mmCIF file of C-alpha atoms and ligand atoms in Angstrom:
data_model
loop_
_atom_site.group_PDB
_atom_site.id
_atom_site.type_symbol
_atom_site.label_atom_id
_atom_site.label_comp_id
_atom_site.label_asym_id
_atom_site.label_seq_id
_atom_site.Cartn_x
_atom_site.Cartn_y
_atom_site.Cartn_z
ATOM 1 C CA MET A 95 -39.588 6.963 5.206
ATOM 2 C CA THR A 96 -42.020 4.058 4.896
ATOM 3 C CA LEU A 97 -43.037 2.228 7.913
ATOM 4 C CA VAL A 98 -44.904 -0.866 6.708
ATOM 5 C CA ASP A 99 -47.184 0.889 4.150
ATOM 6 C CA ARG A 100 -47.211 4.351 5.142
ATOM 7 C CA PRO A 101 -44.529 6.920 5.966
ATOM 8 C CA LEU A 102 -44.379 8.073 8.972
ATOM 9 C CA ILE A 103 -45.776 11.004 8.735
ATOM 10 C CA GLN A 104 -49.087 9.819 8.068
ATOM 11 C CA TYR A 105 -48.763 7.753 11.454
ATOM 12 C CA ALA A 106 -47.958 11.502 13.731
ATOM 13 C CA ILE A 107 -51.117 12.596 11.548
ATOM 14 C CA ASP A 108 -53.521 9.347 12.503
ATOM 15 C CA GLU A 109 -52.105 10.228 16.082
ATOM 16 C CA ALA A 110 -52.730 13.707 15.888
ATOM 17 C CA ARG A 111 -56.157 13.185 14.348
ATOM 18 C CA ALA A 112 -57.609 10.852 16.772
ATOM 19 C CA ALA A 113 -56.566 13.390 19.464
ATOM 20 C CA GLY A 114 -59.002 15.767 17.812
ATOM 21 C CA ILE A 115 -56.947 17.709 16.346
ATOM 22 C CA ARG A 116 -57.769 19.267 12.645
ATOM 23 C CA GLU A 117 -55.182 21.975 12.070
ATOM 24 C CA PHE A 118 -51.342 21.296 10.841
ATOM 25 C CA ILE A 119 -48.155 23.515 10.583
ATOM 26 C CA PHE A 120 -45.383 21.139 9.093
ATOM 27 C CA VAL A 121 -41.800 22.731 9.788
ATOM 28 C CA THR A 122 -39.802 21.552 6.323
ATOM 29 C CA ALA A 123 -36.805 21.516 4.418
ATOM 30 C CA ARG A 124 -34.976 21.660 1.340
ATOM 31 C CA GLY A 125 -35.692 18.565 -0.494
ATOM 32 C CA LYS A 126 -39.211 17.778 1.200
ATOM 33 C CA SER A 127 -41.763 19.222 -1.120
ATOM 34 C CA ALA A 128 -43.016 15.621 -1.709
ATOM 35 C CA LEU A 129 -44.986 15.926 1.425
ATOM 36 C CA GLU A 130 -46.696 18.495 -0.354
ATOM 37 C CA ASP A 131 -48.397 16.607 -2.750
ATOM 38 C CA TYR A 132 -48.509 13.642 -0.323
ATOM 39 C CA PHE A 133 -51.346 15.415 1.750
ATOM 40 C CA ASP A 134 -52.968 16.971 -1.340
ATOM 41 C CA HIS A 135 -56.142 15.091 -2.939
ATOM 42 C CA ALA A 136 -55.247 12.889 -6.091
ATOM 43 C CA PRO A 137 -58.244 13.265 -8.096
ATOM 44 C CA GLU A 138 -56.676 10.876 -11.126
ATOM 45 C CA LEU A 139 -55.721 8.000 -9.156
ATOM 46 C CA GLU A 140 -58.598 8.441 -6.525
ATOM 47 C CA SER A 141 -60.846 7.882 -10.507
ATOM 48 C CA ILE A 142 -59.000 4.933 -11.260
ATOM 49 C CA LEU A 143 -59.816 3.034 -7.563
ATOM 50 C CA ARG A 144 -63.287 3.898 -7.976
ATOM 51 C CA ARG A 145 -63.328 2.362 -11.160
ATOM 52 C CA ASP A 146 -61.906 -0.567 -10.571
ATOM 53 C CA GLY A 147 -64.037 -0.906 -7.257
ATOM 54 C CA LYS A 148 -60.763 -0.952 -5.082
ATOM 55 C CA GLU A 149 -62.755 0.131 -2.293
ATOM 56 C CA GLU A 150 -60.330 -0.313 0.609
ATOM 57 C CA LEU A 151 -57.489 1.520 -1.037
ATOM 58 C CA LEU A 152 -59.820 4.651 -2.405
ATOM 59 C CA GLU A 153 -60.364 4.891 1.915
ATOM 60 C CA VAL A 154 -56.344 4.537 2.291
ATOM 61 C CA LEU A 155 -56.104 7.116 0.261
ATOM 62 C CA LYS A 156 -58.541 9.718 1.096
ATOM 63 C CA ASN A 157 -56.995 9.184 4.706
ATOM 64 C CA THR A 158 -54.130 11.488 2.966
ATOM 65 C CA ASN A 159 -56.574 14.083 2.580
ATOM 66 C CA MET A 160 -56.375 17.249 4.407
ATOM 67 C CA ASP A 161 -59.284 19.959 4.495
ATOM 68 C CA SER A 162 -58.544 23.199 2.092
ATOM 69 C CA GLY A 163 -56.451 25.690 4.672
ATOM 70 C CA ALA A 164 -56.060 23.239 7.222
ATOM 71 C CA ILE A 165 -52.538 22.513 6.601
ATOM 72 C CA ALA A 166 -49.578 24.927 6.300
ATOM 73 C CA TYR A 167 -45.758 24.620 5.786
ATOM 74 C CA ILE A 168 -43.225 26.003 7.073
ATOM 75 C CA ARG A 169 -39.369 26.145 5.832
ATOM 76 C CA GLN A 170 -36.635 26.452 8.583
ATOM 77 C CA HIS A 171 -33.568 26.918 5.956
ATOM 78 C CA ARG A 172 -31.219 25.957 8.457
ATOM 79 C CA ALA A 173 -30.778 23.116 10.834
ATOM 80 C CA MET A 174 -30.306 25.428 14.025
ATOM 81 C CA GLY A 175 -32.432 22.886 16.470
ATOM 82 C CA LEU A 176 -35.577 21.983 17.627
ATOM 83 C CA GLY A 177 -36.477 25.115 19.278
ATOM 84 C CA HIS A 178 -35.723 27.089 16.207
ATOM 85 C CA ALA A 179 -37.940 24.626 13.801
ATOM 86 C CA VAL A 180 -41.479 25.275 16.470
ATOM 87 C CA TRP A 181 -40.095 29.516 16.339
ATOM 88 C CA CYS A 182 -40.211 29.473 12.727
ATOM 89 C CA ALA A 183 -43.897 28.439 13.166
ATOM 90 C CA ARG A 184 -44.912 31.049 15.516
ATOM 91 C CA ARG A 185 -47.039 33.284 13.102
ATOM 92 C CA LEU A 186 -48.970 30.404 12.325
ATOM 93 C CA ILE A 187 -49.578 29.273 16.038
ATOM 94 C CA SER A 188 -52.853 31.706 17.642
ATOM 95 C CA ASP A 189 -53.118 32.127 20.730
ATOM 96 C CA GLU A 190 -53.932 29.120 22.599
ATOM 97 C CA ALA A 191 -52.228 25.496 23.720
ATOM 98 C CA PHE A 192 -50.685 24.051 20.701
ATOM 99 C CA ALA A 193 -48.934 20.111 20.539
ATOM 100 C CA VAL A 194 -45.579 19.422 18.770
ATOM 101 C CA ILE A 195 -44.636 15.791 17.335
ATOM 102 C CA LEU A 196 -41.542 14.409 16.610
ATOM 103 C CA PRO A 197 -42.466 12.114 14.111
ATOM 104 C CA ASP A 198 -39.688 9.758 14.106
ATOM 105 C CA ASP A 199 -40.617 9.245 17.701
ATOM 106 C CA VAL A 200 -43.321 6.420 16.497
ATOM 107 C CA ILE A 201 -45.479 5.512 19.527
ATOM 108 C CA ALA A 202 -47.885 2.108 19.873
ATOM 109 C CA ALA A 203 -50.753 2.469 22.148
ATOM 110 C CA GLU A 204 -54.289 1.473 22.705
ATOM 111 C CA THR A 205 -54.995 5.211 23.115
ATOM 112 C CA PRO A 206 -52.717 7.069 21.197
ATOM 113 C CA CYS A 207 -50.555 9.066 23.451
ATOM 114 C CA LEU A 208 -51.290 12.983 21.968
ATOM 115 C CA GLN A 209 -55.200 11.325 23.176
ATOM 116 C CA GLN A 210 -53.863 10.641 26.549
ATOM 117 C CA MET A 211 -51.889 13.811 27.258
ATOM 118 C CA ILE A 212 -54.754 16.125 25.964
ATOM 119 C CA GLU A 213 -56.779 14.212 28.169
ATOM 120 C CA ALA A 214 -54.578 14.864 31.404
ATOM 121 C CA HIS A 215 -53.898 18.741 29.930
ATOM 122 C CA ALA A 216 -57.301 19.328 30.245
ATOM 123 C CA GLU A 217 -56.834 19.008 34.182
ATOM 124 C CA THR A 218 -53.312 20.471 34.387
ATOM 125 C CA GLY A 219 -53.010 23.108 32.056
ATOM 126 C CA GLY A 220 -49.743 24.402 31.810
ATOM 127 C CA CYS A 221 -47.419 22.744 29.264
ATOM 128 C CA MET A 222 -46.411 18.879 29.262
ATOM 129 C CA VAL A 223 -43.881 16.746 27.748
ATOM 130 C CA ALA A 224 -44.076 12.821 27.182
ATOM 131 C CA ALA A 225 -41.668 10.835 29.570
ATOM 132 C CA MET A 226 -40.395 7.724 29.722
ATOM 133 C CA GLU A 227 -37.562 5.602 31.388
ATOM 134 C CA VAL A 228 -34.442 5.315 29.236
ATOM 135 C CA ALA A 229 -31.326 3.413 30.315
ATOM 136 C CA PRO A 230 -28.699 5.564 32.389
ATOM 137 C CA GLU A 231 -26.194 5.717 30.095
ATOM 138 C CA LYS A 232 -28.310 6.871 27.585
ATOM 139 C CA THR A 233 -29.078 10.516 28.589
ATOM 140 C CA GLY A 234 -26.890 12.369 26.639
ATOM 141 C CA GLN A 235 -29.567 11.410 23.700
ATOM 142 C CA TYR A 236 -32.501 13.149 25.338
ATOM 143 C CA GLY A 237 -33.760 15.935 26.621
ATOM 144 C CA VAL A 238 -34.124 14.565 30.853
ATOM 145 C CA LEU A 239 -36.429 15.734 33.466
ATOM 146 C CA GLY A 240 -36.604 16.558 37.214
ATOM 147 C CA VAL A 241 -39.504 15.489 39.008
ATOM 148 C CA GLY A 242 -40.423 16.254 42.612
ATOM 149 C CA ALA A 243 -44.584 15.202 43.243
ATOM 150 C CA GLU A 244 -46.129 12.376 40.973
ATOM 151 C CA ASN A 245 -50.146 12.444 40.762
ATOM 152 C CA GLY A 246 -50.538 8.820 39.026
ATOM 153 C CA PRO A 247 -49.147 8.818 35.395
ATOM 154 C CA ILE A 248 -48.631 13.281 35.794
ATOM 155 C CA LEU A 249 -45.315 14.134 37.458
ATOM 156 C CA ASN A 250 -44.425 17.560 38.139
ATOM 157 C CA VAL A 251 -40.983 18.827 36.734
ATOM 158 C CA THR A 252 -39.038 20.814 38.718
ATOM 159 C CA SER A 253 -36.036 20.839 35.948
ATOM 160 C CA MET A 254 -35.150 20.397 32.308
ATOM 161 C CA VAL A 255 -31.680 19.719 30.826
ATOM 162 C CA GLU A 256 -31.255 19.202 27.022
ATOM 163 C CA LYS A 257 -28.681 15.781 26.462
ATOM 164 C CA PRO A 258 -27.047 15.684 29.757
ATOM 165 C CA ALA A 259 -24.079 13.150 30.082
ATOM 166 C CA PRO A 260 -25.135 10.482 33.201
ATOM 167 C CA LYS A 261 -23.452 12.303 35.609
ATOM 168 C CA ASP A 262 -25.323 15.536 35.180
ATOM 169 C CA ALA A 263 -28.420 13.847 34.340
ATOM 170 C CA PRO A 264 -31.332 14.887 37.107
ATOM 171 C CA SER A 265 -32.848 11.976 36.027
ATOM 172 C CA ASN A 266 -33.231 8.867 33.462
ATOM 173 C CA LEU A 267 -36.930 10.194 32.533
ATOM 174 C CA ALA A 268 -36.619 11.081 28.948
ATOM 175 C CA VAL A 269 -38.799 13.759 26.604
ATOM 176 C CA ILE A 270 -40.051 12.182 24.100
ATOM 177 C CA GLY A 271 -41.337 13.983 21.048
ATOM 178 C CA ARG A 272 -44.747 14.856 22.521
ATOM 179 C CA TYR A 273 -45.723 17.771 23.735
ATOM 180 C CA ILE A 274 -48.942 20.353 24.250
ATOM 181 C CA LEU A 275 -47.039 23.893 24.875
ATOM 182 C CA THR A 276 -48.440 27.387 25.604
ATOM 183 C CA PRO A 277 -47.627 30.589 23.472
ATOM 184 C CA LYS A 278 -45.180 31.689 26.205
ATOM 185 C CA VAL A 279 -42.920 29.131 25.017
ATOM 186 C CA LEU A 280 -42.645 30.891 21.811
ATOM 187 C CA GLN A 281 -41.642 33.857 23.563
ATOM 188 C CA ASN A 282 -39.244 32.070 25.727
ATOM 189 C CA LEU A 283 -37.888 31.070 22.484
ATOM 190 C CA ASN A 284 -37.380 34.835 21.357
ATOM 191 C CA GLN A 285 -34.819 35.217 24.562
ATOM 192 C CA ILE A 286 -33.022 32.225 25.413
ATOM 193 C CA LYS A 287 -29.374 31.415 24.205
ATOM 194 C CA SER A 288 -28.365 28.521 22.104
ATOM 195 C CA GLY A 289 -27.804 25.618 24.515
ATOM 196 C CA ALA A 290 -26.997 22.021 23.821
ATOM 197 C CA GLY A 291 -24.600 21.365 20.562
ATOM 198 C CA GLY A 292 -25.243 25.179 19.561
ATOM 199 C CA GLU A 293 -29.258 24.909 19.074
ATOM 200 C CA LEU A 294 -32.197 26.592 20.075
ATOM 201 C CA GLN A 295 -33.753 23.854 22.307
ATOM 202 C CA LEU A 296 -37.325 23.856 22.534
ATOM 203 C CA THR A 297 -36.118 21.970 26.124
ATOM 204 C CA ASP A 298 -34.378 24.951 27.095
ATOM 205 C CA ALA A 299 -37.515 27.418 26.227
ATOM 206 C CA ILE A 300 -39.830 24.777 28.052
ATOM 207 C CA ALA A 301 -37.662 24.838 30.947
ATOM 208 C CA ALA A 302 -37.599 28.731 31.309
ATOM 209 C CA GLU A 303 -41.463 28.547 31.713
ATOM 210 C CA ILE A 304 -40.355 26.964 35.117
ATOM 211 C CA THR A 305 -37.940 29.554 35.986
ATOM 212 C CA ASN A 306 -40.957 31.944 35.416
ATOM 213 C CA GLY A 307 -42.955 29.835 37.995
ATOM 214 C CA ARG A 308 -45.214 28.640 35.401
ATOM 215 C CA PRO A 309 -46.259 25.001 35.419
ATOM 216 C CA VAL A 310 -44.614 22.250 33.194
ATOM 217 C CA TYR A 311 -45.869 18.446 33.521
ATOM 218 C CA GLY A 312 -44.397 15.209 32.534
ATOM 219 C CA TYR A 313 -46.713 12.442 31.321
ATOM 220 C CA ARG A 314 -46.362 8.612 31.630
ATOM 221 C CA PHE A 315 -47.616 7.820 29.039
ATOM 222 C CA ASP A 316 -49.355 3.950 28.165
ATOM 223 C CA GLY A 317 -47.804 2.650 24.942
ATOM 224 C CA ARG A 318 -44.489 1.693 23.383
ATOM 225 C CA ARG A 319 -42.051 4.092 21.724
ATOM 226 C CA TYR A 320 -39.805 2.733 18.753
ATOM 227 C CA ASP A 321 -37.216 5.548 17.846
ATOM 228 C CA CYS A 322 -37.249 5.912 14.106
ATOM 229 C CA GLY A 323 -34.546 8.014 13.798
ATOM 230 C CA SER A 324 -32.101 5.190 14.710
ATOM 231 C CA LYS A 325 -31.725 2.616 12.574
ATOM 232 C CA SER A 326 -32.045 -0.300 15.110
ATOM 233 C CA GLY A 327 -35.259 1.237 16.407
ATOM 234 C CA PHE A 328 -36.957 2.023 12.683
ATOM 235 C CA LEU A 329 -35.888 -2.257 12.044
ATOM 236 C CA GLN A 330 -37.945 -3.216 15.630
ATOM 237 C CA ALA A 331 -40.858 -0.701 14.616
ATOM 238 C CA THR A 332 -41.292 -2.135 11.168
ATOM 239 C CA VAL A 333 -41.281 -5.647 12.707
ATOM 240 C CA ALA A 334 -43.947 -4.822 15.659
ATOM 241 C CA PHE A 335 -46.476 -2.604 13.268
ATOM 242 C CA ALA A 336 -46.025 -5.604 10.825
ATOM 243 C CA LEU A 337 -47.251 -8.518 13.398
ATOM 244 C CA SER A 338 -49.975 -6.030 14.495
ATOM 245 C CA ARG A 339 -51.207 -5.997 10.681
ATOM 246 C CA PRO A 340 -54.187 -8.990 10.980
ATOM 247 C CA ASP A 341 -53.226 -9.274 6.958
ATOM 248 C CA LEU A 342 -49.480 -9.318 7.173
ATOM 249 C CA ARG A 343 -49.207 -11.401 10.600
ATOM 250 C CA ASP A 344 -48.919 -14.949 9.930
ATOM 251 C CA GLU A 345 -46.760 -15.041 7.056
ATOM 252 C CA PHE A 346 -44.513 -12.404 8.184
ATOM 253 C CA MET A 347 -44.365 -14.567 11.721
ATOM 254 C CA ASP A 348 -43.442 -17.547 9.583
ATOM 255 C CA TYR A 349 -40.447 -15.748 7.633
ATOM 256 C CA LEU A 350 -39.374 -14.411 10.596
ATOM 257 C CA ASN A 351 -39.105 -17.921 12.609
ATOM 258 C CA ALA A 352 -37.600 -19.665 9.455
ATOM 259 C CA VAL A 353 -34.910 -16.665 9.736
ATOM 260 C CA VAL A 354 -34.218 -17.020 13.063
ATOM 261 C CA ALA A 355 -33.912 -20.912 12.989
ATOM 262 C CA MET A 356 -31.293 -20.790 9.712
ATOM 263 C CA ARG A 357 -29.691 -17.779 11.822
ATOM 264 C CA LYS A 358 -29.405 -19.905 15.058
ATOM 265 C CA ALA A 359 -28.089 -23.452 12.897
ATOM 266 C CA ALA A 360 -25.581 -21.270 11.270
ATOM 267 C CA GLU A 361 -23.977 -20.360 14.159
HETATM 268 C C1 G1P B 24 -35.435 15.750 20.698
HETATM 269 C C2 G1P B 24 -35.521 16.438 21.976
HETATM 270 C C3 G1P B 24 -35.308 16.120 23.130
HETATM 271 C C4 G1P B 24 -35.951 14.835 23.179
HETATM 272 C C5 G1P B 24 -35.830 13.796 21.633
HETATM 273 C C6 G1P B 24 -37.129 13.022 21.951
HETATM 274 O O1 G1P B 24 -34.170 15.512 20.066
HETATM 275 O O2 G1P B 24 -34.080 17.882 21.767
HETATM 276 O O3 G1P B 24 -35.334 16.635 24.061
HETATM 277 O O4 G1P B 24 -35.865 13.864 23.890
HETATM 278 O O5 G1P B 24 -36.030 14.685 21.124
HETATM 279 O O6 G1P B 24 -36.498 11.912 20.774
HETATM 280 P P1 G1P B 24 -33.137 15.432 18.809
HETATM 281 O O7 G1P B 24 -33.537 13.613 18.809
HETATM 282 O O8 G1P B 24 -33.889 15.680 17.664
HETATM 283 O O9 G1P B 24 -31.765 15.049 19.088
#
C-alpha cells in the first residue's frame, strides 16, 4: 500500500534506520514477493536516472537499497497471529534485544517513535511497548496495559490483555505497533497457548515476562499514530502526510478546501 508516494513498509524501514537499526527481518506471506525486489538494487533504473540527471529521484531510489546480508525474509505459512509471526523469525534473532514494527501503524513524530523508545530503553532495559490512550469502547481492537508507577513517559506495566472487551480492560492504554523485546519473549512464545481469536499472541508472550518477575514498560510516545490497517485511518494518513510535504501542500490544501466547500454547499 502506498502512502503518498512510498509504500507503507518504507516508512517503517526509515523509522528503524533513523533509530540506528541496520539489520532487518521481514515476516512475509504468499503473494508478497514484490517486497524482495523493492528493497533490491535496480541498476538499470539507476543508470537511466543518472543519465537523465534526475539526482533527486536517484536519491529516493537509493533509500530503498539494503546492504547485502542486512535483510532476511521469512515466510509465515499460515496467519496464526502476531506472536506466531515473530516466532517464525526466532532462529534469525541473536541473543540481544530486538525491535518489532507493525508497518500498518504509521507514526508521524518529530523524533521517530522507535528512536524515542530506544533512548528510553537504554535506561530501563527489559521489554518496552509503545502505548497510547484510545477511546474506552475501542479496547477490543488492541493489546491493553494495566499500569503501575509512571516516570514521565515511561510506565511500569503490571498486566497486559489482548483485545479485551471494555468491561474487562485494565485501562484504555493500548499497545501500538512498536516493541523492543528481549530474546526471553521468543522462549515464552514456545510455551504459551493460543489466546484471543485462537491466535498465538505477542501480547501474551510479553505478559509472561511480568509473570516471571521481569520488567515490562509502556512508553507514551510523542507523535500521532495512524491506523493504516483501517480505511479511515489510511485516508487520514494520506491527507496528513500529503499536507506535510512542501512539494504537495499548497495545491492539495486548495483542492481539499474546494472539495469541502462544494460538499457543504450541496448538503
Ligand atoms: C496487533 C497486536 C495488538 C496491538 C495492535 C496495534 O493487533 O496484537 O496488541 O494493540 O497490533 O496496532 P492487530 O492490529 O494485528 O489485530
